[in-house]
Coordinates of C-alpha atoms and ligand atoms in Angstrom, one line a residue:
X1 CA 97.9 180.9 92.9
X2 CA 99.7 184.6 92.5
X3 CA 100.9 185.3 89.0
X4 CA 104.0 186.8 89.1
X5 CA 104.4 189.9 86.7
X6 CA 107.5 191.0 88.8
X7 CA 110.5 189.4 86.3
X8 CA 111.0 189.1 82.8
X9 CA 108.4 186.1 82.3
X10 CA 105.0 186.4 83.9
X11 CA 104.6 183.0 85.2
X12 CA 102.3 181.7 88.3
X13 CA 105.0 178.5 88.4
X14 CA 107.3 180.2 90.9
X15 CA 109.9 180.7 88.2
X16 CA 112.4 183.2 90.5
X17 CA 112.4 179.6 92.9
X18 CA 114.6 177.9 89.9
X19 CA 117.4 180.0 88.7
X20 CA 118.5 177.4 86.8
X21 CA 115.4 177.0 85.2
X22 CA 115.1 180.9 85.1
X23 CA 117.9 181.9 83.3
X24 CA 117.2 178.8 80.5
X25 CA 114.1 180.3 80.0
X26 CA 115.3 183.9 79.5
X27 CA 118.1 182.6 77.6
X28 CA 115.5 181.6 75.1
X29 CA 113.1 184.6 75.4
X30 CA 115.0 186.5 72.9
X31 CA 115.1 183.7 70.7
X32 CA 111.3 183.6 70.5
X33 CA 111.0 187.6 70.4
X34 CA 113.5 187.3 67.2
X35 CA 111.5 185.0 65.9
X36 CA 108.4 187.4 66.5
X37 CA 110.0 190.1 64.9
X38 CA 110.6 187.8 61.8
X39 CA 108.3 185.7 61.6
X40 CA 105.3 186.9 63.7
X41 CA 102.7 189.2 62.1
X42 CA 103.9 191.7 58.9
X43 CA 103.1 195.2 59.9
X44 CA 102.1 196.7 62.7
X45 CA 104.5 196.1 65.3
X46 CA 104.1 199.3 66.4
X47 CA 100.8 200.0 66.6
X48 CA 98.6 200.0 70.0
X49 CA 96.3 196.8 69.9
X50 CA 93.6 196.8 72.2
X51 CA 94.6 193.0 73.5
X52 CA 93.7 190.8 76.8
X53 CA 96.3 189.4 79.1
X54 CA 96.1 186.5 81.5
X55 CA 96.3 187.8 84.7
X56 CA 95.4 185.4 87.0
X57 CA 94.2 182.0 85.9
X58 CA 90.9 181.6 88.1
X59 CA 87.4 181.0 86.7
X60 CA 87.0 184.7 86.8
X61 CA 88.6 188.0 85.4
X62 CA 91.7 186.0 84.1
X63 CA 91.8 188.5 81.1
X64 CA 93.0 192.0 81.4
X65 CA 91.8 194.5 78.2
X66 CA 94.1 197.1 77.5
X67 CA 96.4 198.8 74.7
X68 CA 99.7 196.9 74.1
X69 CA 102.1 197.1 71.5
X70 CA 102.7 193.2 70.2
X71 CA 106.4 192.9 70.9
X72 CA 105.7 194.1 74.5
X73 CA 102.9 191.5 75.2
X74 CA 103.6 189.7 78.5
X75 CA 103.8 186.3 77.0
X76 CA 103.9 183.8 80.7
X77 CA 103.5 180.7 82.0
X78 CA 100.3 179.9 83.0
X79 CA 99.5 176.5 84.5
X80 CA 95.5 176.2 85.8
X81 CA 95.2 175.7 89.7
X82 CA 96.3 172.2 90.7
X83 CA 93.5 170.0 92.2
X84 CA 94.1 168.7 95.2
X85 CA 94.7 164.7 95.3
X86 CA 94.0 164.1 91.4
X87 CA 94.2 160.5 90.4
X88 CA 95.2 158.8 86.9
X89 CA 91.5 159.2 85.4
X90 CA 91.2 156.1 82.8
X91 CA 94.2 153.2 81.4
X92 CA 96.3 150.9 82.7
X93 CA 97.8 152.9 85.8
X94 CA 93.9 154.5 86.7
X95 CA 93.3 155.5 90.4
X96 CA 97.3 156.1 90.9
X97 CA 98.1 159.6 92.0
X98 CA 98.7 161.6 89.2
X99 CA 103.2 162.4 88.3
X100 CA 104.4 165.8 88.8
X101 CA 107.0 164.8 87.1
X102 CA 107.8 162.2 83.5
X103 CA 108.3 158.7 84.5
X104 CA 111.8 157.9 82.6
X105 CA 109.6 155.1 80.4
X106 CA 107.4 157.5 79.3
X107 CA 109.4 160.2 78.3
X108 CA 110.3 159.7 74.9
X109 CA 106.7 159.1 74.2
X110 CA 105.8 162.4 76.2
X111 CA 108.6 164.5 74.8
X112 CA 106.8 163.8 71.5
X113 CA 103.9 164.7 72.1
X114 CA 104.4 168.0 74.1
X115 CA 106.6 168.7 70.5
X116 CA 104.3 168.1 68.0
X117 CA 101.7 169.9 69.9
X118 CA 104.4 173.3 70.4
X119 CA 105.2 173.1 66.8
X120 CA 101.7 173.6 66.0
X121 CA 101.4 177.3 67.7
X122 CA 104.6 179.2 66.2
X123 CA 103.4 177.4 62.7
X124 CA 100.0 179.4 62.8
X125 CA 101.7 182.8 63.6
X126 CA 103.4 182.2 60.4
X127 CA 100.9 180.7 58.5
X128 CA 99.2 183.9 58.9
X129 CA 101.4 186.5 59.0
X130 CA 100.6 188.4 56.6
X131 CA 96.9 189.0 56.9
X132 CA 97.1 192.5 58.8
X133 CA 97.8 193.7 55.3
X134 CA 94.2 193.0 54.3
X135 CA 92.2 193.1 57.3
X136 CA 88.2 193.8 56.7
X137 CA 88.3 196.0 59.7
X138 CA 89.9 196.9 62.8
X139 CA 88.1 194.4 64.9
X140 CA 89.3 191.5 62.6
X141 CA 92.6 192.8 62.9
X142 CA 92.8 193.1 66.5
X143 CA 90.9 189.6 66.8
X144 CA 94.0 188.2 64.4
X145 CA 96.4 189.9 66.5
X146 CA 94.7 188.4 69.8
X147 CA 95.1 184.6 68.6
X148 CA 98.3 185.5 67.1
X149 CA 99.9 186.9 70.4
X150 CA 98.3 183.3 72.1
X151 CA 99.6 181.0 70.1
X152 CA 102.9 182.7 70.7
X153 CA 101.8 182.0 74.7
X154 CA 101.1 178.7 73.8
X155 CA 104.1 178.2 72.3
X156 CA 105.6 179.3 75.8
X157 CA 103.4 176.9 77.6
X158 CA 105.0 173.8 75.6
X159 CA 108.6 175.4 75.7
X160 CA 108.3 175.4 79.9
X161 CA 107.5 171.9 79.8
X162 CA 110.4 170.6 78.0
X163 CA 112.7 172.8 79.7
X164 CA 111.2 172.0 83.2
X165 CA 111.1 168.7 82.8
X166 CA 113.2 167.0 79.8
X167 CA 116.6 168.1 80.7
X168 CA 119.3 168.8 78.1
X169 CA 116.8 167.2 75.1
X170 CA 114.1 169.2 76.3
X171 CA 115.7 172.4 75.4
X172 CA 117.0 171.6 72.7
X173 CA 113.7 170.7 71.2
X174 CA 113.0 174.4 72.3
X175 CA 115.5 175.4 70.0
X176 CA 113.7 173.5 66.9
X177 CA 110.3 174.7 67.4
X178 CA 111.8 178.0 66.5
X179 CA 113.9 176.4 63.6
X180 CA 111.3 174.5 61.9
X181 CA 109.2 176.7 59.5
X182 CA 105.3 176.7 58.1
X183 CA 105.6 175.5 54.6
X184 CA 109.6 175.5 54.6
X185 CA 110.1 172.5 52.2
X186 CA 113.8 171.4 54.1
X187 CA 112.4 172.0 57.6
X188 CA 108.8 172.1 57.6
X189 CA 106.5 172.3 60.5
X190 CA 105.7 168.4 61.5
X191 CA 101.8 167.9 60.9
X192 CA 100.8 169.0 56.9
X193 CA 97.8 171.5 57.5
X194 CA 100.1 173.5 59.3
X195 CA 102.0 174.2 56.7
X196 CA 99.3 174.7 54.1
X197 CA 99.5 178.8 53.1
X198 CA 96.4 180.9 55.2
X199 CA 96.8 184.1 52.7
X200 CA 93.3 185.1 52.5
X201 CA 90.8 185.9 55.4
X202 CA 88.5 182.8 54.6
X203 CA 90.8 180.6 54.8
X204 CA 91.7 182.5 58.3
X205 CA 88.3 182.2 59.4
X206 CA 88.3 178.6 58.2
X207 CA 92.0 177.5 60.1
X208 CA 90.0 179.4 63.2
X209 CA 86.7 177.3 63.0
X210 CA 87.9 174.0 61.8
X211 CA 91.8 173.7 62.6
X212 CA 91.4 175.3 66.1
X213 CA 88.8 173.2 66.8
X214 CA 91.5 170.1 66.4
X215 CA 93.2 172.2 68.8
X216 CA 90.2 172.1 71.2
X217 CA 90.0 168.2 70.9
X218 CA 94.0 167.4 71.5
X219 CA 94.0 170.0 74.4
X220 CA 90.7 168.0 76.2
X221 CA 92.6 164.6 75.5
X222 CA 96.1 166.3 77.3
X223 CA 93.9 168.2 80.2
X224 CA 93.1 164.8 81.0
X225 CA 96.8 163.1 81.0
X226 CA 98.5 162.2 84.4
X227 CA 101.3 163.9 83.5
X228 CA 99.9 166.6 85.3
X229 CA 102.2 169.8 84.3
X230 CA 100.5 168.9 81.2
X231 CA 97.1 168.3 82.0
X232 CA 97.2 172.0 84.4
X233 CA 98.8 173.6 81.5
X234 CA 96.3 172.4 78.8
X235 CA 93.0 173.1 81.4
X236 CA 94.6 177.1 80.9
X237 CA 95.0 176.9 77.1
X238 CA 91.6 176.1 76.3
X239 CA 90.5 179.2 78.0
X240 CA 92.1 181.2 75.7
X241 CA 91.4 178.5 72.7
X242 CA 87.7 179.5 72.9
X243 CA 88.1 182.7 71.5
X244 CA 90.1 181.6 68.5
X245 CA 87.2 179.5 67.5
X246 CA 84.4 182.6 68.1
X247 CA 86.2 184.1 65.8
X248 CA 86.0 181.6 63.1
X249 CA 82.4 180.5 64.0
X250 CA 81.7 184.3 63.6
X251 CA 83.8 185.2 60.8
X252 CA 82.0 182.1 58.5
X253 CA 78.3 183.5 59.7
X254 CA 79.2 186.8 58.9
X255 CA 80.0 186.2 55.1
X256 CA 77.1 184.2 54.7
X257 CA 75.0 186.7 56.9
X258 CA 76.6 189.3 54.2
X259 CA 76.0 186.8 51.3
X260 CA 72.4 186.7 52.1
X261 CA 71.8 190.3 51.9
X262 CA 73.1 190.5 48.5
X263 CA 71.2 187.0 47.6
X264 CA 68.2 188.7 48.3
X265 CA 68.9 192.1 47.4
X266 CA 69.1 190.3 44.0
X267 CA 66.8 187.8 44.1
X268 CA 69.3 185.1 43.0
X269 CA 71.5 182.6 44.2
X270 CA 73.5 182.6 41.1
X271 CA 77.3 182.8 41.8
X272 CA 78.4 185.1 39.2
X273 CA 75.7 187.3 40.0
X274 CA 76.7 187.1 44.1
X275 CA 80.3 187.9 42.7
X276 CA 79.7 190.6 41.2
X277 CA 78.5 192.5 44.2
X278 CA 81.5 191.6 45.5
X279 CA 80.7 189.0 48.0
X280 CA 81.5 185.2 48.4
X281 CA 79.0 182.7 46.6
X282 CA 78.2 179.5 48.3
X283 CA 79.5 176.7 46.8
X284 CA 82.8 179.2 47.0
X285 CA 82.3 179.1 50.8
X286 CA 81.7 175.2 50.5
X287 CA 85.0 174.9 48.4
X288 CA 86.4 175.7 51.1
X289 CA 84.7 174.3 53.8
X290 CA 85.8 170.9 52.0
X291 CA 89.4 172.0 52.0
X292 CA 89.8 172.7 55.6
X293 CA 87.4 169.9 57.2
X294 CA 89.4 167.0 55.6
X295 CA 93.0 169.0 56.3
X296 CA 92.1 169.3 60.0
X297 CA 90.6 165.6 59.7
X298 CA 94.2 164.4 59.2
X299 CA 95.3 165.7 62.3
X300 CA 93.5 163.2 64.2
X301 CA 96.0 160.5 63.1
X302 CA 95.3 157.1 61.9
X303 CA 91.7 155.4 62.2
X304 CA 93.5 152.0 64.6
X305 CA 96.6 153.5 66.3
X306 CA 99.1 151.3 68.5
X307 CA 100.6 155.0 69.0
X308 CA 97.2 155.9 70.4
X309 CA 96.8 153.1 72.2
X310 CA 100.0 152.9 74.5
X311 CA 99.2 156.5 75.2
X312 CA 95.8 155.6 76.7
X313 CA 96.9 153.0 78.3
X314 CA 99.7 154.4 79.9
X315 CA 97.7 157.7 80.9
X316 CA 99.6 160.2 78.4
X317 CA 96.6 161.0 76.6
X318 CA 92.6 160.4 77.4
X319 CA 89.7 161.1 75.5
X320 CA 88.2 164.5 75.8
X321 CA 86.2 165.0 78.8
X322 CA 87.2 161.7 80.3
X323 CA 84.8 161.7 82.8
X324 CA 81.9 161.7 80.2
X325 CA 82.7 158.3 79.2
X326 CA 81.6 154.7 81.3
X327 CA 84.3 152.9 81.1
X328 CA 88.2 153.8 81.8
X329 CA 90.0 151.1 81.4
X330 CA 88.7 149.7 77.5
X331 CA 90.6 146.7 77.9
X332 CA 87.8 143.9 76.5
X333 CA 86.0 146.5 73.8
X334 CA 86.1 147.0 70.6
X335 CA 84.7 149.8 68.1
X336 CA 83.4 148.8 64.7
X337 CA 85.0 151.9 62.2
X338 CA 84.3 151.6 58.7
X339 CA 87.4 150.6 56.5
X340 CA 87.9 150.4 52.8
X341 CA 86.9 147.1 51.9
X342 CA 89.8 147.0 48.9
X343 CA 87.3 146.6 46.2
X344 CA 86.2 150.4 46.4
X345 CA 83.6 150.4 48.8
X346 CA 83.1 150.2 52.6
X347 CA 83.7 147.5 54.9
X348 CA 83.7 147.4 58.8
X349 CA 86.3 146.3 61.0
X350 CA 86.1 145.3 64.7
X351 CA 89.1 147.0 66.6
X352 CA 90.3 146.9 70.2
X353 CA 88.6 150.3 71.5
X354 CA 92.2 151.5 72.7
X355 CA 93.5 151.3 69.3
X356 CA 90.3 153.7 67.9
X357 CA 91.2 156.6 70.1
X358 CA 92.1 158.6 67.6
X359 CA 88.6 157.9 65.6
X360 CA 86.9 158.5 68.8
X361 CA 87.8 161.8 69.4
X362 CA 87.6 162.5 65.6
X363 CA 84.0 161.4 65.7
X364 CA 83.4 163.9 68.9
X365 CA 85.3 166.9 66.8
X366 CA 83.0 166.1 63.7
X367 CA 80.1 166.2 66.4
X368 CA 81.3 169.9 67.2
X369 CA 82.1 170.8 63.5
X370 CA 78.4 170.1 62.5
X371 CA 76.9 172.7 65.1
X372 CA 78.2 175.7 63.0
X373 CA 76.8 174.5 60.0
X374 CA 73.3 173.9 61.3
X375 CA 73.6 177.5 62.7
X376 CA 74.7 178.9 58.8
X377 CA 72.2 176.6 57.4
X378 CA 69.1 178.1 59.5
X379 CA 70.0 181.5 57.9
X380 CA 70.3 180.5 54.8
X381 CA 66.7 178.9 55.2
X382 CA 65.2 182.1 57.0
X383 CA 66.8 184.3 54.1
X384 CA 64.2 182.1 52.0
X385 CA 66.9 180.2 50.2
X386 CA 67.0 176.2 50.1
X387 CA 70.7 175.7 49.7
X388 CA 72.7 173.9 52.4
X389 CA 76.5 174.0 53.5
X390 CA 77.5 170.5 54.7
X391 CA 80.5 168.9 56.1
X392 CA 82.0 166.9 53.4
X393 CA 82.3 162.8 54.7
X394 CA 85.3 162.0 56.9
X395 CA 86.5 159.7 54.3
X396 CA 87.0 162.2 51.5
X397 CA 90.4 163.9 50.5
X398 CA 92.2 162.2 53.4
X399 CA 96.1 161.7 53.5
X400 CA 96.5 160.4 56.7
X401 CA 94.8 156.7 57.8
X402 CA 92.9 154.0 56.4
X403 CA 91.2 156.2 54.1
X404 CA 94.3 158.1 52.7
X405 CA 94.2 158.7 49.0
X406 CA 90.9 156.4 48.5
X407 CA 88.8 157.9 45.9
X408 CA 85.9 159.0 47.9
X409 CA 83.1 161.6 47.3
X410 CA 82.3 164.4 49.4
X411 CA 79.4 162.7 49.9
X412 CA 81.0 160.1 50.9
X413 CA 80.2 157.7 47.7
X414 CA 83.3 155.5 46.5
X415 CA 84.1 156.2 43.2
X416 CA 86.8 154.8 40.3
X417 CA 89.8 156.3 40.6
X418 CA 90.3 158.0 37.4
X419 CA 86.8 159.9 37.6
X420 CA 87.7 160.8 41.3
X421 CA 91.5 162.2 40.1
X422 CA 89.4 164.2 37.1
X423 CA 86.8 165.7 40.3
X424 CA 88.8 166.3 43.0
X425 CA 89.5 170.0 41.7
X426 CA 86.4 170.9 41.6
X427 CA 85.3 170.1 45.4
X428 CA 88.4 172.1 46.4
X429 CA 88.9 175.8 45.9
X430 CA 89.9 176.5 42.6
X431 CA 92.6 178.8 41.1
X432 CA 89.4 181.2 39.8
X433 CA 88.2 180.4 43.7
X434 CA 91.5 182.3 45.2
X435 CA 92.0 184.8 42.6
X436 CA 88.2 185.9 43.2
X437 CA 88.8 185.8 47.1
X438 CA 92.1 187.7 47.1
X439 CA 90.7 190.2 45.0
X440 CA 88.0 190.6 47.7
X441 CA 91.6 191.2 50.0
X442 CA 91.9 194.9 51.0
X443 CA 92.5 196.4 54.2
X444 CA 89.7 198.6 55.5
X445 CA 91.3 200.2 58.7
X446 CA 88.8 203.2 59.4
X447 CA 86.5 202.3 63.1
X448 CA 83.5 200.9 62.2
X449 CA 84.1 200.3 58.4
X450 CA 83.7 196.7 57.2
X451 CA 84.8 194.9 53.6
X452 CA 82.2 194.5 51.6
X453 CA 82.2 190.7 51.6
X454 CA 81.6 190.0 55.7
X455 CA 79.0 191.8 57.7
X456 CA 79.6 193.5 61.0
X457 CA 79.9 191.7 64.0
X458 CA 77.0 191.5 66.0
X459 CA 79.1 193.1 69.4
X460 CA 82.5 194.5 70.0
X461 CA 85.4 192.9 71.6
X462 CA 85.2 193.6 75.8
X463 CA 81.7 195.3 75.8
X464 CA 83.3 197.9 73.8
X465 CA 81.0 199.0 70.0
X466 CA 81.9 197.5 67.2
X467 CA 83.6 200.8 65.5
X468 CA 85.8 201.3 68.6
X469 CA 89.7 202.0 67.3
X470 CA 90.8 198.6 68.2
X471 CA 93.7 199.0 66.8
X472 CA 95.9 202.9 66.8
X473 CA 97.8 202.6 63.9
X474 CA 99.9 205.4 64.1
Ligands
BYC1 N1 100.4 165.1 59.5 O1 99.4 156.3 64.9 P1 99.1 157.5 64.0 C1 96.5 173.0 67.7 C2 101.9 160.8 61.9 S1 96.1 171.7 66.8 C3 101.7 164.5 59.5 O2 98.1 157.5 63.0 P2 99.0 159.1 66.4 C4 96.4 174.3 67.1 C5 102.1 160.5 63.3 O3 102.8 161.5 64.0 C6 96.4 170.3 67.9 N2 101.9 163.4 60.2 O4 98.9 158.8 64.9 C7 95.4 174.6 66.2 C8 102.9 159.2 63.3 O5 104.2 159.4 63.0 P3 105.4 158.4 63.3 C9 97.8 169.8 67.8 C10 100.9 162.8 60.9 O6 100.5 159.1 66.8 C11 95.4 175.8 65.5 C12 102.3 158.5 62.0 O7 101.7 159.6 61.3 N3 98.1 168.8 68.8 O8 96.8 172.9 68.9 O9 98.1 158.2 67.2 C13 96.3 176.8 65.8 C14 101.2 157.5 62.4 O10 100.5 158.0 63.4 C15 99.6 163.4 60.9 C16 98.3 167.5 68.6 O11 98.3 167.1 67.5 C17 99.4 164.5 60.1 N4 98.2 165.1 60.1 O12 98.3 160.5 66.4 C18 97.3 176.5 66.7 C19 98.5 166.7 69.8 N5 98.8 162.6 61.7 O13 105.3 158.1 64.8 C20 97.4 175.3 67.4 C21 99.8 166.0 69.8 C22 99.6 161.5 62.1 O14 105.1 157.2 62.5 N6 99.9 164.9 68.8 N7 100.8 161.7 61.6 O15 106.7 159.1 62.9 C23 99.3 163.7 68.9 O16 98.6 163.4 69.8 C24 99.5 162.7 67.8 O17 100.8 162.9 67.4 C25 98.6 162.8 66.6 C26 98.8 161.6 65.7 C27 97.1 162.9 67.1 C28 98.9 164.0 65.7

């Protein structure tokens, strides 16, 4: 299908067939390149970033590498090729052609979703906004500017859908996603670790490896639904998703590639001793780690979910990769998930399998989350050191579910409540913890140079070296 790169919005939907349609759209484009300008990355604007831009959506060469200037990226509409004949995959309505367009009963439920999915994308331009002005290199900083400028597609994915297809509500729920603000305490973004602050570059690298992943895991479930503007849509965005999370599984094994060297330049694991050298200890690292595993946790919803339930059954929303699993239709199973038992320690619960969606795809994200830390955890070994990085247990620090606010180790242990209140501080990064890391915040904007806390990358971006000027500043 030809993408169109004629008018003002590259799109491959066959935009200049719908004037009406059209002319909503550009009647919002400067909207969302106001709010790009304001709220979209500090600095910079003007400089040349060497970026990729979809330019056709098949398996191959989709991405075009070249200089662009970030307000002049061609942000579009790209839906992934429709497949011919597509049936309802799993639920009640299975085998059923698929709906080009929202069935009126499920289009409140749809509406929702396709917003609190939107809101997500314009919340992490603005989460990280100002990051440019500590970058450790140039190739961070074009890789920030490179998820940045996609979440702002993104964005535009979720915008077309309401205004294709929701009428009159649709665009004005356009309108909020651009009124709504990360961390804004009278209009903040809708799900909480979106609007937690990302001012340093480990917590950048952490949003990309663990929060992005959550992204990965909601866009499977949609690339599945039988709303299938939704489902072609989603297939696209998690060709472009990929790299936000190579940047965060990269960015993590660099510091502790970087960590090492000074680890054994010193012969010590000691963290004070690792600081002073200027790079990031770590139980620092594991701080961290705890922080943004159990945020991103969250955003999986509730252990037993009617919500989840009545979108499975009604085809809004499948498991990822569907077609992975035996059975469709889940209408006699159950899933046993582990509960608190009230007394402060673990029970299990038998629950209708449709109603433990939400835990099954949390279990298949924690399943994915594990396979970075086995990866840091064999270089820690190979440097000769014994210390481990570890996923914390899905239980602790969570606000959302059965398991919100129990008192529960990182290790998973329940504990009294008091003890648990007096600990919790010390699991999570601390106020030493930031100031150490946003002293470490400088921006090194020479080719080739990087901070002293992360290693180089082991390649450049589009076969190019690693001290290529990714970015012309000007
Ligand atoms: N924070 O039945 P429940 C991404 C609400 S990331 C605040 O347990 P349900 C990206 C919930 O809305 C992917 N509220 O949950 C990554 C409900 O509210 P109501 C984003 C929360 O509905 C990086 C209530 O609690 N996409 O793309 O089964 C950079 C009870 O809900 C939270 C999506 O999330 C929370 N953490 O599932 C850029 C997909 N969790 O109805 C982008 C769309 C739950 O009582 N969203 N609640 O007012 C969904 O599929 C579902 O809404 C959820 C929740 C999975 C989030």
């Amino acid at each position: 299908m030809a993408v169109d790169y004629k008018g003002r919005i590259p799109n491959n939907v066959d935009l200049s067939g719908d004037r009406r349609l059209q002319r909503a759209l550009e009647h919002w484009q400067p909207r969302f390149l106001n709010w790009w300008t304001e709220l979209g990355p500090e600095g910079y604007q003007a400089a040349d970033v060497y970026l990729r831009t979809a330019t056709a959506v098949d398996a191959r060469g989709w991405a075009s590498f070249g200089y662009v200037r970030m307000p002049d990226y061609r942000w579009g509409i790209f839906l992934a090729e429709p497949e011919q004949d597509r049936t309802i995959g799993f639920g009640d309505e299975m085998g059923k052609p698929v709906w080009p367009e929202v069935p009126g009963e499920f289009r409140a439920a749809l509406r929702r979703l396709i917003v609190t999915q939107g809101d997500t994308e314009p919340a992490s331009v603005e989460q990280q906004r100002r990051l440019g002005n500590s970058c450790p290199s140039l190739y961070d900083l074009r890789n920030l500017f490179q998820v940045n400028v996609e979440e702002g597609r993104h964005l535009w994915a979720m915008v077309y859908l309401l205004h294709a297809h929701f009428g009159r509500d649709g665009r004005e729920e356009a309108e909020e996603l651009l009124y709504r603000h990360s961390g804004d305490p009278d209009n903040p973004r809708i799900l909480t670790t979106f609007n937690e602050p990302i001012d340093d570059w480990l917590s950048f690298f952490m949003f990309t490896y663990f929060t992005d992943r959550d992204g990965k895991y909601q866009l499977k479930s949609f690339a599945e639904s039988a709303f299938d503007p939704l489902a072609r849509t989603c297939s696209f965005m998690l060709t472009e998703e990929a790299h936000h999370m190579f940047v965060g599984e990269t960015g993590i094994g660099r510091i502790v590639r970087r960590t090492l060297e000074v680890m054994q330049a010193l012969g010590t694991d000691d963290p004070d001793a690792v600081r002073a050298q200027g790079a990031i200890d770590l139980p620092t690292l594991q701080r961290y780690i705890n922080f943004w595993f159990s945020s991103s946790l969250d955003l999986f919803g509730s252990e037993t979910s009617s919500n989840a339930a009545t979108y499975f059954a009604a085809g809004l929303k499948g498991r990822p990769d569907e077609a992975t699993f035996e059975d469709h239709l889940c209408l006699d199973t159950a899933e046993r998930i582990a509960v608190p038992d009230g007394a402060g320690g673990v029970a299990e619960e038998e629950v209708p399998t449709r109603n433990a969606m939400n835990e099954i795809t949390r279990g298949l994200y924690v399943k994915d989350c594990a396979i970075g830390m086995t990866r840091w955890n064999r270089t820690i070994k190979r440097a000769g050191f014994d210390a481990e990085l570890f996923l914390p247990s899905t239980r602790f620090r969570r606000t959302i579910g059965r398991w919100a606010g129990a008192p529960v180790a990182p290790d998973g242990a329940p504990m009294a409540d008091d003890l648990y209140r007096r600990r919790l501080p010390g699991w999570l990064p601390t106020d030493g913890d930031k100031a150490y890391i946003h002293s470490l915040m400088h921006a090194v904007t020479e080719p080739g140079k990087m901070a002293g806390w992360i290693a180089p990358p082991a390649r450049g971006i589009d076969g190019k070296p690693v001290d290529y000027e990714y970015v012309k500043l000007h």
